[in-house]
Tab-separated table of C-alpha atoms and ligand atoms in Angstrom:
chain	number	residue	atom	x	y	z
G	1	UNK	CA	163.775	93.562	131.326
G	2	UNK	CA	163.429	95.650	127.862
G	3	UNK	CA	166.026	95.685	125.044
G	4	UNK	CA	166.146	98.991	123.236
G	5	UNK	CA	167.742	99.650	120.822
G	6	UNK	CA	169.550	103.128	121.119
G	7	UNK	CA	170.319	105.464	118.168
G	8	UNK	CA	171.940	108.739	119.043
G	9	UNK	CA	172.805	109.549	115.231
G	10	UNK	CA	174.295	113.253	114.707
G	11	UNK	CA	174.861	116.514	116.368
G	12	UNK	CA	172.916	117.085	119.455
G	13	UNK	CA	171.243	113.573	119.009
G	14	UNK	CA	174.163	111.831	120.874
G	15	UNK	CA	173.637	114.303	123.439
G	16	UNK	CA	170.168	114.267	124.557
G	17	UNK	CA	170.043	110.540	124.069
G	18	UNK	CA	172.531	110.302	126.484
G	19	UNK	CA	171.045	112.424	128.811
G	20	UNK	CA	167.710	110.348	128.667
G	21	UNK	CA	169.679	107.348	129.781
G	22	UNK	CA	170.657	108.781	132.521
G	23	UNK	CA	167.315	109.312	133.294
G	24	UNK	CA	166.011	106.105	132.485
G	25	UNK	CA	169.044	104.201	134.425
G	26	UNK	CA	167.450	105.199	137.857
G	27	UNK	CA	163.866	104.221	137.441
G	28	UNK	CA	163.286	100.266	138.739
G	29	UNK	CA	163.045	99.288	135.124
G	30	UNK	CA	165.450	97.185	133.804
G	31	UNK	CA	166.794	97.941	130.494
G	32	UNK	CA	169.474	96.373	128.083
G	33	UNK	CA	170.689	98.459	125.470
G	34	UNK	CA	172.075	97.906	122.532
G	35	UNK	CA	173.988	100.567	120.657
G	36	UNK	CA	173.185	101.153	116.997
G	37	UNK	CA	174.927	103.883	114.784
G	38	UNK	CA	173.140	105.709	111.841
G	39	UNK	CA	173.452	109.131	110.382
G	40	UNK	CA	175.876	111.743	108.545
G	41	UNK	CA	179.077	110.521	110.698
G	42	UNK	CA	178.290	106.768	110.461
G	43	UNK	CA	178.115	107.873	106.653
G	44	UNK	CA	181.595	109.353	106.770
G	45	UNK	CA	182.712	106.223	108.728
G	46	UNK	CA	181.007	103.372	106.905
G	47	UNK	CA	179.970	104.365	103.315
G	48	UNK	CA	176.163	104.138	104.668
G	49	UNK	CA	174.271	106.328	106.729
G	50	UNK	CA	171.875	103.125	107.974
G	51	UNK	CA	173.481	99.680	108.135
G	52	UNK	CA	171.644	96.863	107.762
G	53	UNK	CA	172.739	96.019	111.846
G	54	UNK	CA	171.452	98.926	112.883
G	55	UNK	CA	168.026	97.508	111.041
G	56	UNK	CA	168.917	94.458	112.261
G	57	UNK	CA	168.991	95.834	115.780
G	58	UNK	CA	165.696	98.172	115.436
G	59	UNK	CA	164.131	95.199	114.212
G	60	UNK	CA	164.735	92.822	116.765
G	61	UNK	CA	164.326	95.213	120.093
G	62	UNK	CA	161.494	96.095	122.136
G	63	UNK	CA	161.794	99.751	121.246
G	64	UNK	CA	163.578	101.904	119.657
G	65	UNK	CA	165.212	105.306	121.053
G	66	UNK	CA	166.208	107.674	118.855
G	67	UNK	CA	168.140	111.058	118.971
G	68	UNK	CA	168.710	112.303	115.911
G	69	UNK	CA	170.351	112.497	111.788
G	70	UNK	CA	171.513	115.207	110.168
G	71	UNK	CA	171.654	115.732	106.046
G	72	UNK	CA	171.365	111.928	106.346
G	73	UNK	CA	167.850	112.380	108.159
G	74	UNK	CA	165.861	111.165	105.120
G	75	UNK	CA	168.242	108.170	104.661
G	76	UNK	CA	168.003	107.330	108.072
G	77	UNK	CA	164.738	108.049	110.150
G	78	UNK	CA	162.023	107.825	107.617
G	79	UNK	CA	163.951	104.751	106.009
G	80	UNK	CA	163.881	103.341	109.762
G	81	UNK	CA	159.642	104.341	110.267
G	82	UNK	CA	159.250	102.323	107.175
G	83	UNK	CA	161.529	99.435	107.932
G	84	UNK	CA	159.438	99.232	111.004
G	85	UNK	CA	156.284	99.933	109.513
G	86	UNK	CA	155.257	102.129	112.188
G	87	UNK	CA	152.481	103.775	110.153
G	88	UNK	CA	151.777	106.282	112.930
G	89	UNK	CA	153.605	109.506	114.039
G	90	UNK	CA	151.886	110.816	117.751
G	91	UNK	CA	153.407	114.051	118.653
G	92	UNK	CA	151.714	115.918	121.839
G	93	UNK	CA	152.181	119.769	121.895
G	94	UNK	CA	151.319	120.476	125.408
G	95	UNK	CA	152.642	123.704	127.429
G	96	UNK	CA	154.138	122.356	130.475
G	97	UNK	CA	154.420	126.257	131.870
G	98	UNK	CA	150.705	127.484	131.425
G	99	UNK	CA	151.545	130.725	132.862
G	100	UNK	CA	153.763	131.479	129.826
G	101	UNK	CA	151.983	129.802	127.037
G	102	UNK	CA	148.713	129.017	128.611
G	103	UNK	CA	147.039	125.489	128.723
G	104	UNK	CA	147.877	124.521	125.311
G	105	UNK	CA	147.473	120.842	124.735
G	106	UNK	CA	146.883	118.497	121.792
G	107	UNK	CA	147.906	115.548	119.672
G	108	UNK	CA	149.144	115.743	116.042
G	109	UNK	CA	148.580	112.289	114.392
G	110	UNK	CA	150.797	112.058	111.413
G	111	UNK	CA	150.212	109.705	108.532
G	112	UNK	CA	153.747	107.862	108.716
G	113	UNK	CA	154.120	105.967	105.229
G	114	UNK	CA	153.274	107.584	102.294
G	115	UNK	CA	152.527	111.488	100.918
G	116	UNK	CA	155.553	113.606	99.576
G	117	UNK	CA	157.286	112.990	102.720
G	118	UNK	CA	158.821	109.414	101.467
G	119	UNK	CA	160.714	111.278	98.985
G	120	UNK	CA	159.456	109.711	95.962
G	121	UNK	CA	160.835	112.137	93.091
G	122	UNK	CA	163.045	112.244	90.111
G	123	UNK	CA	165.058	114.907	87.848
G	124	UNK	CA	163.404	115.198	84.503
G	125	UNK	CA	164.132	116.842	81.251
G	126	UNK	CA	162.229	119.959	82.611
G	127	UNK	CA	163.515	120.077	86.120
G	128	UNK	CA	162.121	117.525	88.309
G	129	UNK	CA	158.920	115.399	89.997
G	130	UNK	CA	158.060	114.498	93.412
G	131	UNK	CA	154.613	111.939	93.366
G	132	UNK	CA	152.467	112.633	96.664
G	133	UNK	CA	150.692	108.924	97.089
G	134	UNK	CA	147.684	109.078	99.115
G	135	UNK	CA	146.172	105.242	99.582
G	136	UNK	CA	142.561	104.894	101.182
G	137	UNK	CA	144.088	102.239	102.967
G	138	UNK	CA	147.031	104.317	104.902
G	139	UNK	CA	143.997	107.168	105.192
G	140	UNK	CA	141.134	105.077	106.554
G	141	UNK	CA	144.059	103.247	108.976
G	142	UNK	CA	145.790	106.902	110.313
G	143	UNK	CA	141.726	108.248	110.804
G	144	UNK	CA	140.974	105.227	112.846
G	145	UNK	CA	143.750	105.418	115.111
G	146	UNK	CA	142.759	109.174	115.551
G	147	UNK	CA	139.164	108.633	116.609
G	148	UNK	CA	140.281	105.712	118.543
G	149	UNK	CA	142.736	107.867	120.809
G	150	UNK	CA	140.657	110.844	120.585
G	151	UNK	CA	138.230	108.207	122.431
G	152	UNK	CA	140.625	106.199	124.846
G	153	UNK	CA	141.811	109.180	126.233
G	154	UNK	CA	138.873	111.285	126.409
G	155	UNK	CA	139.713	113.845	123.764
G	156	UNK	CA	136.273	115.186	122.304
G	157	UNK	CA	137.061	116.679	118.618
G	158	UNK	CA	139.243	115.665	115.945
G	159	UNK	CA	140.223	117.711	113.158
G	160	UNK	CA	141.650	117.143	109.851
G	161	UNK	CA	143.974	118.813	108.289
G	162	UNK	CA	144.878	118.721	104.461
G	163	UNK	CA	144.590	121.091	101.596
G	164	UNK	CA	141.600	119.142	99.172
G	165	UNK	CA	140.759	122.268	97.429
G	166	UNK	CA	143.738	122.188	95.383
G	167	UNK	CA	144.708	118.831	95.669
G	168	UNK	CA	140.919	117.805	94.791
G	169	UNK	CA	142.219	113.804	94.241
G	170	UNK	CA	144.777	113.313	96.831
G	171	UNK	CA	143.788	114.833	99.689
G	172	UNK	CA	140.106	115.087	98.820
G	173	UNK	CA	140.625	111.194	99.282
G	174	UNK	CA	142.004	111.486	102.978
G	175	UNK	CA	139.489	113.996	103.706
G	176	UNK	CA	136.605	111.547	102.331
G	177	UNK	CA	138.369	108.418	104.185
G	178	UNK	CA	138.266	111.271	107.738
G	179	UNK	CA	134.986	111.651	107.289
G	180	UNK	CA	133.174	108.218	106.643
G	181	UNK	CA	135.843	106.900	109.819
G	182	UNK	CA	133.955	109.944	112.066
G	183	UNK	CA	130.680	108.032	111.401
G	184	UNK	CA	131.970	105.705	113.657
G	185	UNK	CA	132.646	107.836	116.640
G	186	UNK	CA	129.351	110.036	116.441
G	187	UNK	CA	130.256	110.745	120.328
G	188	UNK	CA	133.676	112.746	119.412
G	189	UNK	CA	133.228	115.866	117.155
G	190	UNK	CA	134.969	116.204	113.526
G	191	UNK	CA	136.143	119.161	111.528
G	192	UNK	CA	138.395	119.651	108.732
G	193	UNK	CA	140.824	123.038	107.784
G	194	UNK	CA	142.938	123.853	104.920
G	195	UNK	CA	146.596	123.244	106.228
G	196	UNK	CA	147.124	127.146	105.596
G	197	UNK	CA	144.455	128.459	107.412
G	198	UNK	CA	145.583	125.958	110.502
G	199	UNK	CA	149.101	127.031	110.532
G	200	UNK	CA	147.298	130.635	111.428
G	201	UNK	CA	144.327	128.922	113.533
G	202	UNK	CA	147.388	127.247	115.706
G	203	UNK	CA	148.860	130.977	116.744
G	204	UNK	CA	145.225	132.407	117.200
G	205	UNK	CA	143.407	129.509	118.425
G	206	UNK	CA	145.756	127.015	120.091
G	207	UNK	CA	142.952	125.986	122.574
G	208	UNK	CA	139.746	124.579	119.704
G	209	UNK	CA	142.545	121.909	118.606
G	210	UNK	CA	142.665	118.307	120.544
G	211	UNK	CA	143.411	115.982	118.084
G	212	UNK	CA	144.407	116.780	114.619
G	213	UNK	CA	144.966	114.085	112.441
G	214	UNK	CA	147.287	114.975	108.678
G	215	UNK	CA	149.129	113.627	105.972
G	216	UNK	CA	152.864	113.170	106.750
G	217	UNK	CA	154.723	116.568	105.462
G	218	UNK	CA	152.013	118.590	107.095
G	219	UNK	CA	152.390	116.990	109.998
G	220	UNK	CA	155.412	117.663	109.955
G	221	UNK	CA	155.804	121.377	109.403
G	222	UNK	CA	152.699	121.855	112.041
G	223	UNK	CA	154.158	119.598	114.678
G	224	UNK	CA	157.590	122.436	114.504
G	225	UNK	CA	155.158	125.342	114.721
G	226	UNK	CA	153.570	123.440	117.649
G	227	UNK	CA	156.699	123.371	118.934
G	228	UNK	CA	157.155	127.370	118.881
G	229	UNK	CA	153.639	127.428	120.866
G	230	UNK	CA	155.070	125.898	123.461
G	231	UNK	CA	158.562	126.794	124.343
G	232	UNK	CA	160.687	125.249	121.141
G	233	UNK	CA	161.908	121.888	119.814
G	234	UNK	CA	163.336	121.115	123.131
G	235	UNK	CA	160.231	120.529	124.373
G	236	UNK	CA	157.953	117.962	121.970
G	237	UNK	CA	158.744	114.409	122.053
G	238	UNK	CA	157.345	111.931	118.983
G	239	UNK	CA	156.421	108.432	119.009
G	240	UNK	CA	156.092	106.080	115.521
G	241	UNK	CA	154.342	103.348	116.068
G	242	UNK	CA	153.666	100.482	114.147
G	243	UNK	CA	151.419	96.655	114.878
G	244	UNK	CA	154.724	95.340	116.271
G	245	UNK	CA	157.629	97.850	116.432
G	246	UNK	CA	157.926	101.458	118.496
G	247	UNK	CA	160.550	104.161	117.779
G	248	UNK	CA	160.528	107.060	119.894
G	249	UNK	CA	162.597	110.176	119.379
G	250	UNK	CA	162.193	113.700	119.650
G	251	UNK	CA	160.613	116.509	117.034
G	252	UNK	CA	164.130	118.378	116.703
G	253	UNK	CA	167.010	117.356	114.057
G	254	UNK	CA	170.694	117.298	115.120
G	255	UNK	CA	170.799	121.163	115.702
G	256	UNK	CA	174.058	121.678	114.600
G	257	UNK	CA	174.065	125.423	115.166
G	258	UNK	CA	174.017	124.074	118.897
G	259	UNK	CA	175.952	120.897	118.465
G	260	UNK	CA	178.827	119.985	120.967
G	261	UNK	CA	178.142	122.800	123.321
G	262	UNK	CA	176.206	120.752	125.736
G	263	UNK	CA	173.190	123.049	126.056
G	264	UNK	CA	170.765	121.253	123.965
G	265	UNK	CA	167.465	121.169	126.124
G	266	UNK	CA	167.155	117.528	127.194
G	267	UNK	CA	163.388	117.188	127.574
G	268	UNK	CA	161.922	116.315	124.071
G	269	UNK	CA	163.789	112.871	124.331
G	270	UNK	CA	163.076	112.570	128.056
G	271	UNK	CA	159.315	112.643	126.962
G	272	UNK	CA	160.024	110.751	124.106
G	273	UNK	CA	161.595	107.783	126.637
G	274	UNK	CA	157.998	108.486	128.755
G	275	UNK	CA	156.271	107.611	125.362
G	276	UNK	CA	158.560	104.689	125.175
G	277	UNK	CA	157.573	103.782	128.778
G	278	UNK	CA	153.718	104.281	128.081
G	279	UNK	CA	154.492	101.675	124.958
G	280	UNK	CA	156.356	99.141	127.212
G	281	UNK	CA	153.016	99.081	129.775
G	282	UNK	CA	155.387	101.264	132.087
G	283	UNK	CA	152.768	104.239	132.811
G	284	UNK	CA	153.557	104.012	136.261
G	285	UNK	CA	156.960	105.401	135.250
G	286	UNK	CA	156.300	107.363	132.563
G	287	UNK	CA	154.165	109.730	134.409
G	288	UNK	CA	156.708	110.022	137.529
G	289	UNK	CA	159.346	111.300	135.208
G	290	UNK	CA	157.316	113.292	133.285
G	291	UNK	CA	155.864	115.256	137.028
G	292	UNK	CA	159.477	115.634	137.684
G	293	UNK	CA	160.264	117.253	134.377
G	294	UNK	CA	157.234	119.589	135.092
G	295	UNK	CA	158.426	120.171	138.633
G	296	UNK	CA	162.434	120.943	137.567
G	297	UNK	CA	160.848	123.673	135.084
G	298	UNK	CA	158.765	125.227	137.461
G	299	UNK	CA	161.775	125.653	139.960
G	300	UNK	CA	163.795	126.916	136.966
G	301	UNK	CA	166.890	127.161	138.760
G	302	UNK	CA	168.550	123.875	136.823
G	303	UNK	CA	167.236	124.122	133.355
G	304	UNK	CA	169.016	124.757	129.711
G	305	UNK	CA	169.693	128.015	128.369
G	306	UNK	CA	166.048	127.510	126.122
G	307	UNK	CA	164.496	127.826	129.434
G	308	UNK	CA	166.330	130.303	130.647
G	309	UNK	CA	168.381	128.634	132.742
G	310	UNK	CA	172.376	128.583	132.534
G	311	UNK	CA	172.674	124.200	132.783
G	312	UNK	CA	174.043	121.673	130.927
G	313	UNK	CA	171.721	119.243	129.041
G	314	UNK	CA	173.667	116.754	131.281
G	315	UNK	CA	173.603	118.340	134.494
G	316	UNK	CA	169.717	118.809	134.074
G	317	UNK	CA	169.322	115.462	133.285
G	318	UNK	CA	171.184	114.204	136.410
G	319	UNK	CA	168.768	116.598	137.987
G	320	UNK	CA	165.888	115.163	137.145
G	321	UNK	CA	167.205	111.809	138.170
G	322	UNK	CA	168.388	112.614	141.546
G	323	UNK	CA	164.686	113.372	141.679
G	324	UNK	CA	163.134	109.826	140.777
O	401	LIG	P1	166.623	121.297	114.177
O	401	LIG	O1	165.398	120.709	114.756
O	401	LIG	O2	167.868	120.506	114.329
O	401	LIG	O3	166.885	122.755	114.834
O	401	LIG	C1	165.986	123.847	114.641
O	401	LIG	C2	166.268	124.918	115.723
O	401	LIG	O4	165.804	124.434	116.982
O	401	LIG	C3	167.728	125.240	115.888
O	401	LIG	O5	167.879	126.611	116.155
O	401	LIG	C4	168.133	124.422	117.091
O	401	LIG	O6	169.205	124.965	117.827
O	401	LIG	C5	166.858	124.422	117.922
O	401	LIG	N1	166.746	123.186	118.716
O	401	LIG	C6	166.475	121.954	118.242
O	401	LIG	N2	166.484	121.065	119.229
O	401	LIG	C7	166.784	121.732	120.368
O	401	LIG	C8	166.952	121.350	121.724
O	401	LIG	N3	166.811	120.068	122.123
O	401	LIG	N4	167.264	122.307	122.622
O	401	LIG	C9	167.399	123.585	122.246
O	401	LIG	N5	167.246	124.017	120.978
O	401	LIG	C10	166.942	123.098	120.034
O	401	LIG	O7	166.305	121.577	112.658
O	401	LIG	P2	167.239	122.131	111.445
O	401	LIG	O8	168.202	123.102	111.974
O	401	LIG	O9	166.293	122.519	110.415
O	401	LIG	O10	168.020	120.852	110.930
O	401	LIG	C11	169.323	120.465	111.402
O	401	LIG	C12	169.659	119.082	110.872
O	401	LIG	O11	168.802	118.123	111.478
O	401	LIG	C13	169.485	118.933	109.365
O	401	LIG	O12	170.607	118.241	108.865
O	401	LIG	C14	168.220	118.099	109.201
O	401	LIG	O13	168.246	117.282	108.064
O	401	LIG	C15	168.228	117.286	110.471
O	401	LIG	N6	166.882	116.870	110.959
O	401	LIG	C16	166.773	115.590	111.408
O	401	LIG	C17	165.596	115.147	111.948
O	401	LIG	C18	165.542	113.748	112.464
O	401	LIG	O14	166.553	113.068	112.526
O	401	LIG	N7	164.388	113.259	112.872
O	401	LIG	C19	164.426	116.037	112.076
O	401	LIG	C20	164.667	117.383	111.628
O	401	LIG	C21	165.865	117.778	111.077
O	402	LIG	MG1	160.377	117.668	111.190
């Protein structure tokens, strides 16, 4: 039996999570939840967007599963990655309908902890500051772990991604720290691109990438544009993960331009919960659902409007469980 913690936050967050239970509720795991609130309404409700329970909860869990925040999101989920200290973000892009977008398939790595993403800034008499903090520590750590997966799961390049012509000091150290780690792994080949000539490479030349490891805001603007390679945000699932704490959640935000209409494409957190499952030593699991989900996309006939289908994120979810 697995506690999890369960977060469905904002907008289309409470939706999907749900749906994902659903799924989860028929495999011959056993899970208890425990319910945890965080976001814009828990803001509106309890003066915070992430109470110290909901920490708490996180905290003492075997995993986390999270939907998503909204405005709150910065408050909330990276807040919660460092609370955790899950210093790694792991976000597949992989086409699961090759005839439409071919046989894409990679892994971002994302640097979890530091860079401009942990909002570090200030107003000043000018206008304002944002410090980017690049440690060789948090680098040497996030290129390990990507030559260390590249080489688990027989991946046989890994690129890095940053923008060191520019940012000569900062990123020039990551890019030194990628580098002396791909010493190490002489059997697994290592390049390095500016992050503007990747966001074109990843539209011309989806296929060179297998493993690109970044700094945390770039990986998280590429990981979207992965995304659009392969059918949208309702299709990538993340996983941050730390020496002694998982939290799993999809790539999309609370979509509130969706929100409440029930057609929010259930999948990214259904792969998220297979993440989850890989995490828990439940592979066995993790890749039944995740055949189904292929399978239920192929037949197309009960699928979300994304997919061109005309379901509900909950009926396709009970469809993919009737299937387990
Ligand atoms: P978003 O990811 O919520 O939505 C971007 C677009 O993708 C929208 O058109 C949306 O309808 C579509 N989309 C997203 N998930 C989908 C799904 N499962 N099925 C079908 N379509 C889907 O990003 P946006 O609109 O930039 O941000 C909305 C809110 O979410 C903001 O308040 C933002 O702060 C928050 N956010 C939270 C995140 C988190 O909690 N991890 C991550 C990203 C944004
Ligand atoms: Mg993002």
């Amino acid at each position: 039996m697995y506690n999890i913690a369960v977060i469905p936050g904002d907008g289309i967050g409470e939706e999907v999570v749900k749906a994902t239970t659903t799924v989860l509720d028929k495999l011959d795991v056993e899970f208890n939840y425990t319910h945890a609130i965080a976001g814009d309404k828990c803001k509106e409700e309890t003066g915070v967007p992430l109470p110290d329970e909901t920490i708490q909860i996180a905290k003492e869990s075997d995993a986390v599963l999270f939907g998503a925040a909204g405005e709150t999101a910065a408050d909330v989920i990276v807040r919660l990655r460092h609370e955790l200290s899950t210093f790694v973000n792991l976000r597949p892009v992989k086409s699961l309908q090759p005839e439409k977008y071919g046989n894409i398939d990679f892994m971002i790595v994302r640097e979890n902890t530091e860079d401009l993403y942990i909002g570090d800034e200030e107003e000043t008499p000018e206008g304002a500051i944002a410090r980017k903090k690049i440690t060789k520590a948090a680098s040497d750590k996030i290129c390990e772990y990507a030559f260390k997966y590249a080489k688990d799961t027989g991946r046989k390049k890994v690129t890095a991604v940053h923008k060191a012509n520019v940012l000569k000091i900062s990123d020039g150290l990551f890019k030194k720290c990628f580098y002396e780690t791909a010493e190490k792994y002489p059997e697994i080949e290592s390049n390095d691109f500016y992050v503007d000539a990747t966001a074109m490479y990843l539209i011309t030349n989806p296929l060179d990438f297998e493993v690109i490891v970044t700094s945390n805001l770039y990986g998280d603007i590429l990981s979207d544009e992965g995304a659009g390679l392969v059918g949208g945000l309702g299709m990538i699932p993340s996983a941050n993960i730390g020496d002694e704490n998982g939290l799993f959640e999809p790539v999309h935000g609370s979509a509130p331009d969706i929100a409440g209409q029930g057609i929010a494409n259930p999948v990214a957190t259904i792969l998220s919960a297979c993440m989850m499952l890989d995490y828990l030593g439940e592979s066995e699991s993790a890749r039944r659902i995740e055949d189904i989900i292929v399978e239920v996309i192929q037949e197309g006939k009960i699928v979300t409007p994304d997919l061109g289908g005309t379901a509900s994120t909950q009926e396709m979810a009970e469809y993919i469980a009737s299937k387990i």
